[in-house]
PDB file of C-alpha atoms in Angstrom:
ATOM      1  CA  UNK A   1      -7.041 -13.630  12.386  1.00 82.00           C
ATOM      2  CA  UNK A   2      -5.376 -12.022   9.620  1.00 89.00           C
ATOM      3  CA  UNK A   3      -4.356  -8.551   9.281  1.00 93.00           C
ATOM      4  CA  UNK A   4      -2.222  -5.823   7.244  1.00 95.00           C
ATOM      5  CA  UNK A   5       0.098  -3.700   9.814  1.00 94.00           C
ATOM      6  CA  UNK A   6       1.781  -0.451   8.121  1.00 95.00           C
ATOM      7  CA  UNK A   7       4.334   1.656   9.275  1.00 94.00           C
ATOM      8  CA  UNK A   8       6.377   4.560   7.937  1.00 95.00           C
ATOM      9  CA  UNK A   9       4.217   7.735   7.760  1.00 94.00           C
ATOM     10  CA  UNK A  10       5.266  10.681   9.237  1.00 97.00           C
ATOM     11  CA  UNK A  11       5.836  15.126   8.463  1.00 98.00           C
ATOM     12  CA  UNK A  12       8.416  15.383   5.717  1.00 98.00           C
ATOM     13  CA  UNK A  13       8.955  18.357   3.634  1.00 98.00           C
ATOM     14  CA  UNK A  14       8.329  18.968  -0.122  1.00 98.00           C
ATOM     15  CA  UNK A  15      11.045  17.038  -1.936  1.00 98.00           C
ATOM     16  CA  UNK A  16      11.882  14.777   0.390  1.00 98.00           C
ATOM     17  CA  UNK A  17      10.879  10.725   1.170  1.00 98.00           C
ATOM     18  CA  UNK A  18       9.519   8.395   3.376  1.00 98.00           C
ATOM     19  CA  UNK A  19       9.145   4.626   3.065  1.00 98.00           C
ATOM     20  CA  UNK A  20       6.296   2.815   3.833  1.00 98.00           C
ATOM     21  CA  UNK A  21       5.939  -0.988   4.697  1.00 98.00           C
ATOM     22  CA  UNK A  22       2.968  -3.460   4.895  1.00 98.00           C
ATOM     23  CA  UNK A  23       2.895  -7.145   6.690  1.00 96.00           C
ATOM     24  CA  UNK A  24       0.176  -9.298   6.246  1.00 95.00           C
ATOM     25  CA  UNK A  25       0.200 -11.685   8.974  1.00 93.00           C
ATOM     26  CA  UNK A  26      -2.463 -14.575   9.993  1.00 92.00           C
ATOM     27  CA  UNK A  27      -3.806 -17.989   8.352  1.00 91.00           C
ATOM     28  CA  UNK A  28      -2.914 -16.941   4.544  1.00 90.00           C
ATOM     29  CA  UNK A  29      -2.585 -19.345   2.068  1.00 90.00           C
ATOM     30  CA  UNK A  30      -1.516 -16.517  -0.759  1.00 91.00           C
ATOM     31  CA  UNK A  31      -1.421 -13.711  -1.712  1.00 93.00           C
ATOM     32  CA  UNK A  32      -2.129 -12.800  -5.246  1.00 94.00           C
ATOM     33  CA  UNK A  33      -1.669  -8.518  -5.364  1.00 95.00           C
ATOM     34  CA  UNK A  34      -0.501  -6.345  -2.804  1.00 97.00           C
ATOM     35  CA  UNK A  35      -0.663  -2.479  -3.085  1.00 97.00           C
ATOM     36  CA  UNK A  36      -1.058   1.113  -1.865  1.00 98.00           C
ATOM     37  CA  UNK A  37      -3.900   3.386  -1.741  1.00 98.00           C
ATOM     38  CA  UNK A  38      -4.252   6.945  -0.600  1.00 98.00           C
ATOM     39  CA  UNK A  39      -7.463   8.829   0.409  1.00 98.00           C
ATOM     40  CA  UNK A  40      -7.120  13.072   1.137  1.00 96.00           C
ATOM     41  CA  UNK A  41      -9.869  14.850   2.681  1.00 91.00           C
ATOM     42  CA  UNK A  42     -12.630  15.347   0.603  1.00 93.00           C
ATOM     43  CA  UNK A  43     -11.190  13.189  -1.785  1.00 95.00           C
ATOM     44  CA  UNK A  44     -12.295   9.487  -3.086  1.00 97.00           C
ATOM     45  CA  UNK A  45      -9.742   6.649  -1.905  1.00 97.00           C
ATOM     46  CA  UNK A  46      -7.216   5.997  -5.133  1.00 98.00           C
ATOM     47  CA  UNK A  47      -4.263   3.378  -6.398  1.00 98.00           C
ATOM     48  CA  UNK A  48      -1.624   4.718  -5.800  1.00 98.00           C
ATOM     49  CA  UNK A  49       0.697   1.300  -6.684  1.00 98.00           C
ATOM     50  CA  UNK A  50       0.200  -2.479  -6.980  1.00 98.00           C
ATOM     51  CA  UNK A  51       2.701  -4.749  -7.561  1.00 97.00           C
ATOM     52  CA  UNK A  52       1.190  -8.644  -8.483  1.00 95.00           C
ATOM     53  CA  UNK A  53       3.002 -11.633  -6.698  1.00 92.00           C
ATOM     54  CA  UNK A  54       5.024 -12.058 -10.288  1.00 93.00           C
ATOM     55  CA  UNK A  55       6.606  -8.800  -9.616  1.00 93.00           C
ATOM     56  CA  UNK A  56       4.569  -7.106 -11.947  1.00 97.00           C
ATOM     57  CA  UNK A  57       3.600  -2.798 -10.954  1.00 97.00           C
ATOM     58  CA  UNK A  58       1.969  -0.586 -11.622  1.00 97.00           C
ATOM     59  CA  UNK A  59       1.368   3.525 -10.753  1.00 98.00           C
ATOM     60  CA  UNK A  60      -1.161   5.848 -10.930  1.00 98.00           C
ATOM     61  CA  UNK A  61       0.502   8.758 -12.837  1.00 98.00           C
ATOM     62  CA  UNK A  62       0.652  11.469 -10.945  1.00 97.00           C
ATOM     63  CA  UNK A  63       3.447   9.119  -8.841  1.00 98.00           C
ATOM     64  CA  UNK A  64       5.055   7.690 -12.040  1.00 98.00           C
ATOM     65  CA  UNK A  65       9.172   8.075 -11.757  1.00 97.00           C
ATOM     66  CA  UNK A  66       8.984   9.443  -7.966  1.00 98.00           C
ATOM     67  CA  UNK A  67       7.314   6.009  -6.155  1.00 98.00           C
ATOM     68  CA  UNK A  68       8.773   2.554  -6.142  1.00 98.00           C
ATOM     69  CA  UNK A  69       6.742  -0.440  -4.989  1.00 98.00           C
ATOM     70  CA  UNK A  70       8.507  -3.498  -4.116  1.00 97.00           C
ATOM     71  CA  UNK A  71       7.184  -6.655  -2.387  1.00 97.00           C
ATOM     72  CA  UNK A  72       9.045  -9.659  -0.507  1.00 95.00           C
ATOM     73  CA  UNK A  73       6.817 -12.754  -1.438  1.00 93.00           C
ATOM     74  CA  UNK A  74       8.113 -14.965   1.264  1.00 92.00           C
ATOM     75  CA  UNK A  75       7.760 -12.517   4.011  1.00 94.00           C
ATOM     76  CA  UNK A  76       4.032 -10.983   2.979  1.00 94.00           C
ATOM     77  CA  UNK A  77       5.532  -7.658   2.890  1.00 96.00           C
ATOM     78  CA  UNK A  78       5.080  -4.633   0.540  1.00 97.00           C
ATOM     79  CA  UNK A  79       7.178  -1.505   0.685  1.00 98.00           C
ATOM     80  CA  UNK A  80       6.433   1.997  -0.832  1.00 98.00           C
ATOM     81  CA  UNK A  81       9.776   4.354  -1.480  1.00 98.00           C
ATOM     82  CA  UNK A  82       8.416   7.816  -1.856  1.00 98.00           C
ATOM     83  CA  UNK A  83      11.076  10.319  -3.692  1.00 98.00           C
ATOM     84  CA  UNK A  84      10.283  13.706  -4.132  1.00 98.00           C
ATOM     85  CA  UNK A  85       7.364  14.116  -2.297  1.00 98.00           C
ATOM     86  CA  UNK A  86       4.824  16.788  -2.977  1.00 98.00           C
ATOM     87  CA  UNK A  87       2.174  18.330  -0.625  1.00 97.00           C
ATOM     88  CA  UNK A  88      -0.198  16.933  -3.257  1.00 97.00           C
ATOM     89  CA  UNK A  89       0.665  13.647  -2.087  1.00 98.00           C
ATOM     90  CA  UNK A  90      -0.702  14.285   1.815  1.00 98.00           C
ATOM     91  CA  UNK A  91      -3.205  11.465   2.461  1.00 98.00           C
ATOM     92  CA  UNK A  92      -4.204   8.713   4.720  1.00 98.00           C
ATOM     93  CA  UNK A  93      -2.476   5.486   2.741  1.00 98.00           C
ATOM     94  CA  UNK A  94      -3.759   2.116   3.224  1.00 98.00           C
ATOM     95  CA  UNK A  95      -2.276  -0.640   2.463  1.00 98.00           C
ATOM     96  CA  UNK A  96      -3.979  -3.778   0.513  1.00 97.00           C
ATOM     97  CA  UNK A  97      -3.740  -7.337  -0.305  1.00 97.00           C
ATOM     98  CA  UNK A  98      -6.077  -9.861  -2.124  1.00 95.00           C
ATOM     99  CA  UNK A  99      -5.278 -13.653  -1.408  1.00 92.00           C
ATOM    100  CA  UNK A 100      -6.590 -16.544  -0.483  1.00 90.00           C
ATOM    101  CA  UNK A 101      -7.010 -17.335   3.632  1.00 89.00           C
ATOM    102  CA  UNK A 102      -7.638 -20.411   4.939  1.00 89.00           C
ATOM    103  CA  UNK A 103     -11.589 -21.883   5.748  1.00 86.00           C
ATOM    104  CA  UNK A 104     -12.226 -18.547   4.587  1.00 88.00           C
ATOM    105  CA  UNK A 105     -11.087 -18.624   0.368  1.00 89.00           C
ATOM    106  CA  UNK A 106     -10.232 -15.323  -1.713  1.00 91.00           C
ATOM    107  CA  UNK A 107     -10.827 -11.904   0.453  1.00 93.00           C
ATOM    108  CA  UNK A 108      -9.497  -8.280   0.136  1.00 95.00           C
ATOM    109  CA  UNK A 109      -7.599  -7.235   3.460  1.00 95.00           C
ATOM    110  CA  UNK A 110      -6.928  -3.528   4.818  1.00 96.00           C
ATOM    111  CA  UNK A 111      -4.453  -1.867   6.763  1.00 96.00           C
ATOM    112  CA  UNK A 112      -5.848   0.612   9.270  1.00 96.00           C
ATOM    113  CA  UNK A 113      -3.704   3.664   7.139  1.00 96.00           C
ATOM    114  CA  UNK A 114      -0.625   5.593   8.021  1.00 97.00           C
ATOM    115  CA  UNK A 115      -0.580   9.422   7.714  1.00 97.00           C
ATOM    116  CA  UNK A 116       1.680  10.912   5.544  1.00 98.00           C
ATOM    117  CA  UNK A 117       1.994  15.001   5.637  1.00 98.00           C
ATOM    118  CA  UNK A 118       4.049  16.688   3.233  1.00 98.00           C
ATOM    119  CA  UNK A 119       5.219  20.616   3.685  1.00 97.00           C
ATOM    120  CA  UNK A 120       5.643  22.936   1.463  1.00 94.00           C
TER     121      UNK A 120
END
C-alpha cells in the first residue's frame, strides 16, 4: 500500500507561518514530482508548489517570495515553509506525488489534506 501522510496545519494569524510536510511511504520505485495543492470552499483545487526530483520549483504567484518548497529525495518527503501568511491562503492543502510503484507502474498519489486557517 502506498500512501502520502501530511502534517503541519493548524490556526495561525495573518503574517505569520506554518510548515507543512509530506511522506510517501509504501512499494515506490520513484518518484518523479512532488508538490502542494490547496482547495478553499467554493473554490477549484490549485498548485500551489512543485518541486521535480532534480530540485527544480515552481509557485503559483499569488505565493511567489512568501512559500518555499523543499524535498528530501532519499526520504520521500516534501516540505512547504509558509512566511507571511494571508487569510487568502485558508484552504484544505493536499499534498501530491507522481512516481512509479511497483506491479503497479506510473500513478498520481494524494494526501488526505491538512487544514490550514489563517486570521486576520
Amino acid at each position: 500500500q502506498v500512501q502520502l501522510v501530511e502534517s503541519g496545519g493548524g490556526l495561525v494569524q495573518a503574517g505569520g507561518s506554518l510548515n507543512l510536510s509530506c511522506t510517501a511511504s509504501g512499494n515506490i520505485r520513484s518518484i518523479n514530482d512532488m508538490g502542494w495543492y490547496r482547495q478553499a470552499p467554493g473554490n477549484q483545487r490549485e498548485l500551489v508548489a512543485r518541486v521535480t526530483s532534480g530540485g527544480s520549483t515552481n509557485y503559483a504567484d499569488s505565493v511567489k517570495g512568501r512559500f518555499t518548497i523543499s524535498r528530501d529525495n532519499a526520504k520521500n518527503t516534501v516540505s512547504l515553509q509558509m512566511n507571511s501568511l494571508k487569510p487568502e491562503d485558508t484552504a484544505l492543502y493536499y499534498c501530491n506525488a507522481r512516481g512509479y510503484i511497483y506491479l503497479y507502474g506510473y500513478r498520481e498519489l494524494w494526501g488526505q489534506g491538512t487544514l490550514v486557517t489563517v486570521s486576520s
